[in-house]
Amino acid sequence: MFFLPQEDAEDAAQERERQNQECIFVKCVEGVDASDIVVAVLDGVDVDSGTAWEAGYAYAKGKPVIGLRTDFRELSDGIVNLMIEMSIVSLARDEEELLKVLEKFR
């Protein structure tokens, strides 16, 4: 099973329009809860705040978090935020490397 917050919580977009963001939050939490592994896309100058929360939540639940970072602009102290870097089990640099990392969890 795959859960993609930007797609699987999309049916909640109409709820957002009605100011019911709790529905989106609950769907994202349930998605992480139902997952065995979390792949977090870490591109951008800084990690998306929602992605950071989901990765931290997964880490706290004892679920492995794999980072995917294809954008290698570096921060002054490392590739990604220290808290994210320390909570991931592996960092893939492209889709091919990600697939190799995921094979280890089969």
CSV table of C-alpha atoms in Angstrom, one decimal:
chain,number,residue,atom,x,y,z
A,1,MET,CA,0.0,0.0,0.0
A,2,PHE,CA,1.2,3.5,-0.8
A,3,PHE,CA,0.0,6.7,0.8
A,4,LEU,CA,0.9,10.0,-0.9
A,5,PRO,CA,-0.4,12.9,1.2
A,6,GLN,CA,-0.6,15.2,-1.7
A,7,GLU,CA,-2.8,12.7,-3.6
A,8,ASP,CA,-4.5,10.5,-1.0
A,9,ALA,CA,-5.6,13.4,1.2
A,10,GLU,CA,-6.7,15.3,-1.9
A,11,ASP,CA,-10.3,14.2,-1.5
A,12,ALA,CA,-10.1,16.3,1.6
A,13,ALA,CA,-9.4,19.5,-0.4
A,14,GLN,CA,-13.1,20.3,-0.4
A,15,GLU,CA,-12.9,20.0,3.4
A,16,ARG,CA,-10.1,22.5,3.4
A,17,GLU,CA,-12.3,25.0,1.6
A,18,ARG,CA,-14.8,24.6,4.4
A,19,GLN,CA,-12.0,25.3,6.9
A,20,ASN,CA,-11.9,21.7,8.1
A,21,GLN,CA,-8.2,21.0,7.9
A,22,GLU,CA,-8.6,18.4,10.7
A,23,CYS,CA,-9.7,15.9,8.0
A,24,ILE,CA,-6.4,16.4,6.1
A,25,PHE,CA,-4.4,16.1,9.2
A,26,VAL,CA,-6.2,12.9,10.3
A,27,LYS,CA,-5.7,11.3,6.8
A,28,CYS,CA,-2.0,12.1,6.9
A,29,VAL,CA,-1.6,10.6,10.4
A,30,GLU,CA,-3.5,7.5,9.4
A,31,GLY,CA,-1.3,7.2,6.3
A,32,VAL,CA,1.9,7.2,8.3
A,33,ASP,CA,0.3,4.8,10.9
A,34,ALA,CA,-0.6,2.4,8.1
A,35,SER,CA,2.9,2.5,6.6
A,36,ASP,CA,5.8,0.1,7.2
A,37,ILE,CA,8.3,2.5,5.7
A,38,VAL,CA,8.2,6.3,5.0
A,39,VAL,CA,10.0,7.8,2.0
A,40,ALA,CA,10.4,11.5,2.6
A,41,VAL,CA,11.2,13.8,-0.3
A,42,LEU,CA,13.7,16.2,1.1
A,43,ASP,CA,14.2,18.6,-1.9
A,44,GLY,CA,14.3,22.3,-1.6
A,45,VAL,CA,16.4,24.7,0.3
A,46,ASP,CA,14.8,23.5,3.5
A,47,VAL,CA,12.6,20.4,4.0
A,48,ASP,CA,8.9,21.0,3.7
A,49,SER,CA,7.4,21.5,7.2
A,50,GLY,CA,4.7,18.9,6.6
A,51,THR,CA,7.2,16.4,5.4
A,52,ALA,CA,9.4,17.1,8.4
A,53,TRP,CA,6.5,16.5,10.7
A,54,GLU,CA,5.5,13.3,9.0
A,55,ALA,CA,9.2,12.0,9.1
A,56,GLY,CA,9.4,12.9,12.8
A,57,TYR,CA,6.1,11.3,13.6
A,58,ALA,CA,7.2,8.1,11.7
A,59,TYR,CA,10.6,8.1,13.6
A,60,ALA,CA,8.8,8.4,16.9
A,61,LYS,CA,6.6,5.5,15.9
A,62,GLY,CA,9.7,3.4,15.2
A,63,LYS,CA,9.1,3.3,11.4
A,64,PRO,CA,12.1,3.5,9.2
A,65,VAL,CA,12.3,6.8,7.3
A,66,ILE,CA,14.2,6.9,4.0
A,67,GLY,CA,15.1,10.3,2.6
A,68,LEU,CA,15.1,11.1,-1.1
A,69,ARG,CA,17.1,14.2,-2.0
A,70,THR,CA,17.7,15.0,-5.6
A,71,ASP,CA,18.4,18.7,-4.9
A,72,PHE,CA,21.8,18.9,-3.4
A,73,ARG,CA,22.1,22.6,-2.4
A,74,GLU,CA,23.8,22.2,0.9
A,75,LEU,CA,23.1,24.0,4.2
A,76,SER,CA,26.0,25.4,6.0
A,77,ASP,CA,26.1,22.4,8.4
A,78,GLY,CA,25.1,19.5,6.1
A,79,ILE,CA,22.9,18.2,3.4
A,80,VAL,CA,19.6,18.6,5.3
A,81,ASN,CA,18.5,19.8,8.7
A,82,LEU,CA,20.3,18.0,11.4
A,83,MET,CA,17.1,16.6,13.0
A,84,ILE,CA,16.0,15.2,9.7
A,85,GLU,CA,19.4,13.8,8.9
A,86,MET,CA,19.6,12.0,12.2
A,87,SER,CA,16.1,10.5,11.9
A,88,ILE,CA,16.5,8.9,8.5
A,89,VAL,CA,18.0,5.4,8.0
A,90,SER,CA,19.3,6.1,4.5
A,91,LEU,CA,19.5,9.0,2.0
A,92,ALA,CA,19.0,8.2,-1.6
A,93,ARG,CA,20.1,10.7,-4.3
A,94,ASP,CA,17.9,9.4,-7.2
A,95,GLU,CA,15.1,7.0,-8.0
A,96,GLU,CA,17.5,4.2,-8.8
A,97,GLU,CA,19.3,4.5,-5.5
A,98,LEU,CA,15.9,4.7,-3.7
A,99,LEU,CA,14.8,1.4,-5.2
A,100,LYS,CA,18.1,-0.2,-4.1
A,101,VAL,CA,17.5,1.0,-0.5
A,102,LEU,CA,13.9,-0.2,-0.5
A,103,GLU,CA,15.0,-3.7,-1.6
A,104,LYS,CA,16.8,-4.0,1.7
A,105,PHE,CA,13.4,-3.7,3.5
A,106,ARG,CA,11.6,-6.5,1.5
